XYZ file of N, CA and C in Angstrom:
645
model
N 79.353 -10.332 80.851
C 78.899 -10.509 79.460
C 78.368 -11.928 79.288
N 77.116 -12.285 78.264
C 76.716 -13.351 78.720
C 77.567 -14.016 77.328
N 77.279 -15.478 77.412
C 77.831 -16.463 76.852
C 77.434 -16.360 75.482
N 76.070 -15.731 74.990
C 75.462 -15.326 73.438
C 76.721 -14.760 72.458
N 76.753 -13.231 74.018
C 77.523 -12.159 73.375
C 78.690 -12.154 73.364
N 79.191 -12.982 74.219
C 80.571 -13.375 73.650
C 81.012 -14.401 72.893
N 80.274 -15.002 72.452
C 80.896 -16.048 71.448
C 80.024 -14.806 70.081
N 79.386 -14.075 69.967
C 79.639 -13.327 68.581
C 80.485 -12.717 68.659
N 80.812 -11.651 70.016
C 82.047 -10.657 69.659
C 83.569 -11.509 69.268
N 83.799 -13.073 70.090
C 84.679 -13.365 69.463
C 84.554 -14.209 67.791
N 83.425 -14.273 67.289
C 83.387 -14.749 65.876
C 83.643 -13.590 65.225
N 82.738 -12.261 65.146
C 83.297 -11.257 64.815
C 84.910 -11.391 64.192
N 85.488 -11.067 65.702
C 86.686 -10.729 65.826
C 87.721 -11.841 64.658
N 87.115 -13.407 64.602
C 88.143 -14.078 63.849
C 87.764 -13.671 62.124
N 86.506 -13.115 62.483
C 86.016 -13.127 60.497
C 86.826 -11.462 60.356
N 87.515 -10.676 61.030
C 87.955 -9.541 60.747
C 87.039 -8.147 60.997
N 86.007 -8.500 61.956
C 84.761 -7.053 61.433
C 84.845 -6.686 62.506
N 85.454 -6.971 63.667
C 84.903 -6.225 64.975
C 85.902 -4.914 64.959
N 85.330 -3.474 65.145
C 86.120 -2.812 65.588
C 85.715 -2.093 66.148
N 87.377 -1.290 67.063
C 86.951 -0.826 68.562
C 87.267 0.673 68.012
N 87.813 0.951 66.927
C 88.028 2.742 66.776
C 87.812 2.701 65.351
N 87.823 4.476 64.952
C 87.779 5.138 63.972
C 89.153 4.309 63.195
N 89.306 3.222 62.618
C 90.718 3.406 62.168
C 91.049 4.444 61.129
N 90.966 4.278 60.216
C 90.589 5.175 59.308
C 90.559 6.788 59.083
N 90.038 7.081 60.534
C 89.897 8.519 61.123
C 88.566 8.772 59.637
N 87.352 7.989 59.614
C 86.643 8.223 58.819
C 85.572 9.485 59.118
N 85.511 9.605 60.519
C 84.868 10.835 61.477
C 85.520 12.245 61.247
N 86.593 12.135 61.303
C 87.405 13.429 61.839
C 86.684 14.526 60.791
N 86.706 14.402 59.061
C 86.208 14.835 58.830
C 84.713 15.083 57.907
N 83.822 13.842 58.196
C 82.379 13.829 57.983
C 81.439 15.067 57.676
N 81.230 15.702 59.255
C 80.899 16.997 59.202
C 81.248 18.197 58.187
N 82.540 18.398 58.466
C 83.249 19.795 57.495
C 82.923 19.262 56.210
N 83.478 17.826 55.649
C 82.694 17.405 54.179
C 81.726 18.425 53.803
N 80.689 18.731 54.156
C 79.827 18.746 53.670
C 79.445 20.181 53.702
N 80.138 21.100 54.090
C 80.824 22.586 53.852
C 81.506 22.786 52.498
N 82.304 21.921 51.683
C 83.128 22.094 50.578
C 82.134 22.367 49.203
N 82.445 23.054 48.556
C 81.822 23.444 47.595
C 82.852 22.659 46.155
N 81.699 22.304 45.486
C 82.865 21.344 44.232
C 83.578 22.242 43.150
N 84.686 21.227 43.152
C 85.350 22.394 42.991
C 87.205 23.455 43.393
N 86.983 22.880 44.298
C 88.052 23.384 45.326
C 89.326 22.395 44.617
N 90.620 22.586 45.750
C 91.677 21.741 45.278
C 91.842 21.129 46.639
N 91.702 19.979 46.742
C 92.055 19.071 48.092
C 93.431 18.920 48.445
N 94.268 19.072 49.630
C 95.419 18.943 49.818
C 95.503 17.565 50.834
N 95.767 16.439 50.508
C 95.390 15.135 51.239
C 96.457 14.551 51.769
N 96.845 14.304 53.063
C 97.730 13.461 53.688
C 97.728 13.201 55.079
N 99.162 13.294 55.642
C 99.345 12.514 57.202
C 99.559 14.341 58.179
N 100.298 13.741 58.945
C 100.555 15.300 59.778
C 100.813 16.510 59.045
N 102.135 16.289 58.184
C 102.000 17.272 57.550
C 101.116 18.075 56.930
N 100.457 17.623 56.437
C 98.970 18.279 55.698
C 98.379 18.557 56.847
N 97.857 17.781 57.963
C 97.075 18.123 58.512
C 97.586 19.533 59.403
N 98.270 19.579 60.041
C 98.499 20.962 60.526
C 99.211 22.229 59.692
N 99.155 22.112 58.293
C 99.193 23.154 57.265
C 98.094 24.185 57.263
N 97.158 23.767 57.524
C 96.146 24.965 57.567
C 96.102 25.690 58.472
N 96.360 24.756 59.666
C 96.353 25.959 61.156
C 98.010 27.217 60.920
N 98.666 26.634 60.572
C 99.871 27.231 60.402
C 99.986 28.083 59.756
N 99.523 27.523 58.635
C 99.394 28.750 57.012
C 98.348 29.240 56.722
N 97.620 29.560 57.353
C 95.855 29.709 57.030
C 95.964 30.870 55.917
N 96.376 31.648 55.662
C 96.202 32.146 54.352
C 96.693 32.204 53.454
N 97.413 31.057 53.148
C 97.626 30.386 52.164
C 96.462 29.451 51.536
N 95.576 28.610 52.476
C 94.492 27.848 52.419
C 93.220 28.998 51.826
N 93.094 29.540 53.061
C 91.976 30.894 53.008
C 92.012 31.580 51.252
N 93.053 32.235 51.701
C 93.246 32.877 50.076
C 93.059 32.084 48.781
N 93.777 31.114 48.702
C 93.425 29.859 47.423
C 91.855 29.148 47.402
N 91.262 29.394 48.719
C 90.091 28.432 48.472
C 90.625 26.611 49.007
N 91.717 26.811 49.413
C 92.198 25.470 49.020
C 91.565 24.497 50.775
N 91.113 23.050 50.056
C 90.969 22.561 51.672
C 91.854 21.341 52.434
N 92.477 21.526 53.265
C 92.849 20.535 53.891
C 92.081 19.354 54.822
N 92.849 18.099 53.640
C 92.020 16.583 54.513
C 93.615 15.980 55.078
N 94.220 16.589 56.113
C 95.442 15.461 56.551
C 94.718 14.948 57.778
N 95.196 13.990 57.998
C 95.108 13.156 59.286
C 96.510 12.844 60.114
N 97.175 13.205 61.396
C 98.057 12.988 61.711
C 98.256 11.553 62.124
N 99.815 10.966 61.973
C 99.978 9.305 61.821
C 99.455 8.638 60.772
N 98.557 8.810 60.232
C 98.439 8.074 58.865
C 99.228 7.696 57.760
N 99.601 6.340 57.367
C 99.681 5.551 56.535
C 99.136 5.499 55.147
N 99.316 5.133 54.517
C 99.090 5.385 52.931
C 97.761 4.228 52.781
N 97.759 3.196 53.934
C 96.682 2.249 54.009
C 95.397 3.095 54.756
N 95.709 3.953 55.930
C 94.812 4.482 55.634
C 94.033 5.503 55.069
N 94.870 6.521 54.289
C 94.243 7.419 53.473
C 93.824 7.223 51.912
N 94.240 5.525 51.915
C 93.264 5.209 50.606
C 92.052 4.450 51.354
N 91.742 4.303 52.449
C 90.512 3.787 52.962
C 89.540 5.087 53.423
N 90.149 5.970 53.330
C 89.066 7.255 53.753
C 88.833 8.271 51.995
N 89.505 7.880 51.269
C 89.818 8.482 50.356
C 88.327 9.035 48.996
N 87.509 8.114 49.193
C 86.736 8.398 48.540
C 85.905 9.624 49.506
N 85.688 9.455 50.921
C 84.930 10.415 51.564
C 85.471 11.489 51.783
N 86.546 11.694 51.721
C 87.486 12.863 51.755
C 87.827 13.624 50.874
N 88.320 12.809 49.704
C 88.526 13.489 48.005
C 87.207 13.146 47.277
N 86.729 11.946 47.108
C 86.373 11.745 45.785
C 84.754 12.721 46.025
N 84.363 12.542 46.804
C 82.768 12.709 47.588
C 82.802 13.978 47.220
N 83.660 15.137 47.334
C 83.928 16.268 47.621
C 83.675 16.968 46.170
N 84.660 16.009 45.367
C 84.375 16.776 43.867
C 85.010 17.921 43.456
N 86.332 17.392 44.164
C 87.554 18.724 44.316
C 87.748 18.537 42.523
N 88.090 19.795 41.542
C 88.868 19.579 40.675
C 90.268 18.835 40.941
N 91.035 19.347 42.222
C 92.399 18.356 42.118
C 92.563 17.922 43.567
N 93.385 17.134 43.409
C 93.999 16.521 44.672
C 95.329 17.136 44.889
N 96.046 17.139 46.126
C 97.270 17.294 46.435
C 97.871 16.113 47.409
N 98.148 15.056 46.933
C 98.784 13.590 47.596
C 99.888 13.953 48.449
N 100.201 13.718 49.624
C 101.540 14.091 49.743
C 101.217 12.792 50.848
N 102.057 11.714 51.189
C 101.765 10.535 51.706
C 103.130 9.579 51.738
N 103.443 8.640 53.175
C 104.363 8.038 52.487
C 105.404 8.027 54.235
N 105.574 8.988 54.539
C 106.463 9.269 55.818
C 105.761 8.119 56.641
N 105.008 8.483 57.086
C 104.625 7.070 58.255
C 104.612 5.574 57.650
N 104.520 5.345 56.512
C 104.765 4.134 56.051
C 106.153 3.738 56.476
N 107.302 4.957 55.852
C 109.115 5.102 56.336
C 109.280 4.893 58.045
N 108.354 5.010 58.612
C 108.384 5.491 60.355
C 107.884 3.826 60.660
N 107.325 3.015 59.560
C 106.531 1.929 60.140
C 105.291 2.109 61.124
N 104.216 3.056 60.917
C 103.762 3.416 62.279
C 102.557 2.419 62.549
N 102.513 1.481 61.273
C 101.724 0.478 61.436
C 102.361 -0.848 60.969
N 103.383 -1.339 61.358
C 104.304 -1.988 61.081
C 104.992 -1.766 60.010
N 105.929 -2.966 59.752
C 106.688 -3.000 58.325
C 105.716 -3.159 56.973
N 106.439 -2.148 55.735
C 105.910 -2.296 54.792
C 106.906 -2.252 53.868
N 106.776 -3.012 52.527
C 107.695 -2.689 51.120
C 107.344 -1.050 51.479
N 108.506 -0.904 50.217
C 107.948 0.199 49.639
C 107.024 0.113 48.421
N 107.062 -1.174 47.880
C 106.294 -1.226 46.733
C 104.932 -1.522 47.264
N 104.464 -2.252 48.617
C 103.384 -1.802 48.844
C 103.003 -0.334 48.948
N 103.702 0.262 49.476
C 103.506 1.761 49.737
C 102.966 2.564 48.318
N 103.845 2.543 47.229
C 103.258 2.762 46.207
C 102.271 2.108 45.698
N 101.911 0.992 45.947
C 100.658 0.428 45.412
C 99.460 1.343 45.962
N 99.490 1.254 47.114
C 98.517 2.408 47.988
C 98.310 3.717 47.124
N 99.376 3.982 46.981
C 99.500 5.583 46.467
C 98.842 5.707 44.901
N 99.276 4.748 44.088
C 98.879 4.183 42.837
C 97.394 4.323 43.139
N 96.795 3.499 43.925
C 95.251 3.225 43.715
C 94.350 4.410 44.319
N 95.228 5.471 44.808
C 94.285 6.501 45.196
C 94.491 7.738 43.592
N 95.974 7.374 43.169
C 95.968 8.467 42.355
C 94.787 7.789 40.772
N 94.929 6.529 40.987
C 93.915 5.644 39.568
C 92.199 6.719 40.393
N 91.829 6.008 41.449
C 90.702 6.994 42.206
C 89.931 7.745 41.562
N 91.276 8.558 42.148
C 91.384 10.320 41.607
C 91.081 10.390 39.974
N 91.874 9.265 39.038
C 91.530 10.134 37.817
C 90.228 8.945 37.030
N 90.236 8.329 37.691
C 88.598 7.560 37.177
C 87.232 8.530 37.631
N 87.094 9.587 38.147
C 86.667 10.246 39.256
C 86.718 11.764 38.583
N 87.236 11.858 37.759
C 87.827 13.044 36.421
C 88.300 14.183 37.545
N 89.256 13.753 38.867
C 90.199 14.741 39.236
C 91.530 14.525 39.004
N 91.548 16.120 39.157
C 93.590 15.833 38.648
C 93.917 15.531 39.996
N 95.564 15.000 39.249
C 96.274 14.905 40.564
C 97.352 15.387 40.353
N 98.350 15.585 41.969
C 99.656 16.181 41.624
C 99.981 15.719 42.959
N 101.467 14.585 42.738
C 101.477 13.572 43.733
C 103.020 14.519 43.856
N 103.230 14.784 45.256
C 104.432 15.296 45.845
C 105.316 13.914 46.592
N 106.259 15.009 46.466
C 107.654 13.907 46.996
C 107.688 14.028 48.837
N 107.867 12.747 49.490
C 107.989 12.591 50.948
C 108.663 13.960 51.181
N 108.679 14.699 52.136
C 109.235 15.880 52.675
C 110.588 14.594 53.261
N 111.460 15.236 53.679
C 112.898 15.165 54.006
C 112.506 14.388 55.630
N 113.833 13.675 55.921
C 114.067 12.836 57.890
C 115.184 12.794 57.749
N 116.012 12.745 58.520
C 117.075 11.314 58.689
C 117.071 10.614 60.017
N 115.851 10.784 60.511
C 115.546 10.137 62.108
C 113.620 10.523 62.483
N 113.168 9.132 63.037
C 112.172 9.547 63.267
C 112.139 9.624 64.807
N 111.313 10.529 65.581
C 112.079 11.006 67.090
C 110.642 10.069 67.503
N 109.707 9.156 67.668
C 108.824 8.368 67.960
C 109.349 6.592 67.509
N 110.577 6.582 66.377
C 110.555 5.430 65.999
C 112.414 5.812 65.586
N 113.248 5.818 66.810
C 114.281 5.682 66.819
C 115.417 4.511 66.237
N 114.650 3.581 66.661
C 114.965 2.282 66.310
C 114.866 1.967 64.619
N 114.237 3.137 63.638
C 114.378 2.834 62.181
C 115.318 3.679 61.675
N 116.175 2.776 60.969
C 117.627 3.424 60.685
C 117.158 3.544 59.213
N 118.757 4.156 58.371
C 118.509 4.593 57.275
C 117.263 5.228 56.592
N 116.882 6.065 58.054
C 115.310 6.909 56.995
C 115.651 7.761 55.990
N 116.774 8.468 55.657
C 117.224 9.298 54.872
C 117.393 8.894 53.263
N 117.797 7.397 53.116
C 117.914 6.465 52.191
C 115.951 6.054 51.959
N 115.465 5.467 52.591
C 114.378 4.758 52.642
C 113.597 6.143 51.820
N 113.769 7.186 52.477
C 112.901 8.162 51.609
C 113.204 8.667 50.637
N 114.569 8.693 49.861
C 114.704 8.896 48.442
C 114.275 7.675 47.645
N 114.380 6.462 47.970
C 114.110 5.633 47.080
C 112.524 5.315 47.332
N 111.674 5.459 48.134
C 110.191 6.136 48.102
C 109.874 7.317 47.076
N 110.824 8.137 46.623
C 110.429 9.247 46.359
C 111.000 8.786 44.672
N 111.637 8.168 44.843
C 112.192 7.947 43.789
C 110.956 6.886 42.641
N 110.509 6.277 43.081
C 109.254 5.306 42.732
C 108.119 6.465 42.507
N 107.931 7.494 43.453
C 106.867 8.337 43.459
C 106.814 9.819 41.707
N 108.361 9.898 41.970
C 108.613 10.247 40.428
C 108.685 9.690 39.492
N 108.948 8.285 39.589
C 108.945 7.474 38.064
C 107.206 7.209 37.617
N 106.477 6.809 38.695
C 105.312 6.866 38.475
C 104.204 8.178 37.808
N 104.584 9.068 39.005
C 104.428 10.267 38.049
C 104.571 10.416 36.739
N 105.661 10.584 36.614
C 106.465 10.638 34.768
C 106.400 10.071 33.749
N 105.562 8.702 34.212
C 104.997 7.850 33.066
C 103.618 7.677 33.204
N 102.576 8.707 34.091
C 101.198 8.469 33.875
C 100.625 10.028 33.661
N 101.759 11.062 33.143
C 101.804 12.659 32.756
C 101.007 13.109 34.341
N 101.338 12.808 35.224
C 100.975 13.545 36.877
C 102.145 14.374 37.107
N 101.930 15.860 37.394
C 103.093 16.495 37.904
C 103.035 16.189 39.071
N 104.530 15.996 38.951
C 105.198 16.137 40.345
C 106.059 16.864 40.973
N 105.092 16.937 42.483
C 105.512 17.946 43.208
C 106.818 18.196 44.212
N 107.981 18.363 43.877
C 109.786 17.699 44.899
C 110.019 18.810 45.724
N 108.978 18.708 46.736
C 109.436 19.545 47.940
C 110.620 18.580 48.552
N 111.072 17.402 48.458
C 112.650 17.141 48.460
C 114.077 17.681 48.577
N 113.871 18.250 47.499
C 115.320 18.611 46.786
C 115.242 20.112 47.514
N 114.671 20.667 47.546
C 113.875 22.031 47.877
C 114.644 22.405 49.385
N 114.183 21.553 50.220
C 114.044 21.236 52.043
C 115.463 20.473 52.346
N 115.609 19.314 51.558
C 116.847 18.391 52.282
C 118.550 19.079 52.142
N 119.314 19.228 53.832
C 120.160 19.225 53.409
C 121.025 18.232 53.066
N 122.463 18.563 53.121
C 123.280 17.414 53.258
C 123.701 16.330 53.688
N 122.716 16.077 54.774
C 122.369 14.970 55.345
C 120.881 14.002 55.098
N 120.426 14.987 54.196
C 119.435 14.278 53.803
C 117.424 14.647 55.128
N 117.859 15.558 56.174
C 117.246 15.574 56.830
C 116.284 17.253 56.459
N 115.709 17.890 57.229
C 115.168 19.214 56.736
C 115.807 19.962 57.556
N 116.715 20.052 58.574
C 117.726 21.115 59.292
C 116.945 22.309 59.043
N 117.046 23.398 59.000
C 116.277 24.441 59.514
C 115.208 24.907 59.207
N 114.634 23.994 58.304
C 112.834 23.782 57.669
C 112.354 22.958 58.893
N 113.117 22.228 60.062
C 111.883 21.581 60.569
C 112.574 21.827 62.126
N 111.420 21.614 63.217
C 112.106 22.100 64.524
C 111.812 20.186 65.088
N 111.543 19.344 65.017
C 111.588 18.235 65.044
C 112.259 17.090 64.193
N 112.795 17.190 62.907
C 113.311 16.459 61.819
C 112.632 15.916 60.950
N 110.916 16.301 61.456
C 109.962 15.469 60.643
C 108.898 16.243 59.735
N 108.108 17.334 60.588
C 107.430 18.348 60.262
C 107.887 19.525 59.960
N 107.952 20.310 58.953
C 108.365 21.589 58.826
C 107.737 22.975 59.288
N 108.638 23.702 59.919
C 107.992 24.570 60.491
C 107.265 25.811 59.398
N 107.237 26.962 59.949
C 106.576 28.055 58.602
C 107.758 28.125 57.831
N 108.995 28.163 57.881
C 109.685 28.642 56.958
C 109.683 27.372 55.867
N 109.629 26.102 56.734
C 108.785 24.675 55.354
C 107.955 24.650 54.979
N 107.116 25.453 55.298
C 105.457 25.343 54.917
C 105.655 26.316 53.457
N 106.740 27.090 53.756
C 106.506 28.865 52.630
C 107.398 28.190 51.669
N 108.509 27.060 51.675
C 108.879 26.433 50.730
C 108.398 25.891 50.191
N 107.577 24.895 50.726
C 106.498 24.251 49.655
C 105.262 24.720 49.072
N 104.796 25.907 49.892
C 103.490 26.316 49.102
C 104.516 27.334 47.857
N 105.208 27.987 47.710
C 106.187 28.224 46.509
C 106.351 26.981 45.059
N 106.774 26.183 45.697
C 106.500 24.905 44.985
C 105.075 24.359 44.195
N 104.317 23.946 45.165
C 103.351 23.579 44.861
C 102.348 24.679 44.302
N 102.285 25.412 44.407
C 101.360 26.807 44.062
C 101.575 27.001 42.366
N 102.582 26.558 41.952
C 103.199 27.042 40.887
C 102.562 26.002 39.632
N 101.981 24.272 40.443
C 101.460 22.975 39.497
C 99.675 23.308 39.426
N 99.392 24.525 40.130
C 98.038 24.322 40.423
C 96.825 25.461 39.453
């Protein structure tokens, strides 16, 4: 590499602009975008969302409904894809469900009050944008099996969830407590999930019960 091009790629790099991936996952769905008819109800988040459709497909199919999850995502990045995903789309509503990988740290440490700030500025977004929203509660852990080393996830996600309902409740957003629904007595999803994190179909048929009912 000659001496030009590397003293830009490293100026780049100190002013913050160089990058080497999709962070964002702003690609993943570009294309399909532009399949959606306005209109629809967007279901927006991290893994969970994202493999809801392959799982439940007629639940999706039948409602019309479309899924934008991205697996591993952070609440930082699904308010950075958020306008091309929700707002672009021109869904009547959103379905937020966001928040677990922030609890997992999967992009380091965060408050939780950053976390809700994130969540805050996609649901403001959403209704500057004249879509509804209907912000759901973190699904259930008490262990993340990639990030062993973070204790008290069981705690960390009620009081996430707990911020996620007060917010709700004072800006008239229903909210959606697939929570209370899924968690047992330990606070984890025990036979809703075959990992502790994702719910299998019998979690998927709990929450579309739930959620089906705000829409």
């Amino acid at each position: 590499m000659n001496t030009i091009k590397t003293a830009a790629l490293f100026a780049a790099a100190m002013c913050g602009t160089i990058v080497f991936a999709d962070w964002a996952g702003n690609q993943r769905y570009a294309a399909a975008n532009g399949n959606v008819k306005p209109g629809a109800v967007v279901f927006y988040g991290d893994s969970i969302t994202d493999a809801w459709p392959g799982r439940r497909s007629a639940f999706f199919n039948t409602n019309g409904f479309v899924g934008r999850g991205i697996s591993g995502q952070t609440t930082a990045e699904m308010l950075c894809r958020f306008r091309q995903d929700v707002i672009n789309l021109k869904p009547e509503t959103v379905v937020i469900l966001a928040g677990i990988n922030d609890m997992a740290e999967n992009r380091g440490p965060i408050s939780h009050e950053a976390v809700m700030n994130n969540i805050i500025s996609m649901c403001e977004l959403a209704k500057a944008n004249g879509i509804g929203v209907r912000l759901c509660s973190v699904t259930p852990s008490d262990g993340f099996p990639w990030r062993k080393e973070i204790k008290d996830v069981s705690k960390r996600i009620v009081r996430l969830n707990g911020l996620i309902k007060e917010y709700a409740e004072n800006n008239g957003i229903p909210y959606v407590d697939y929570y209370s629904a899924l968690a047992n007595e330990n606070g984890g999803m025990g036979k809703y999930s075959g990992d502790g994190v994702h719910p299998n179909d019998a979690g998927y048929a709990v929450m579309e019960s739930i959620v089906i009912k705000t829409l």
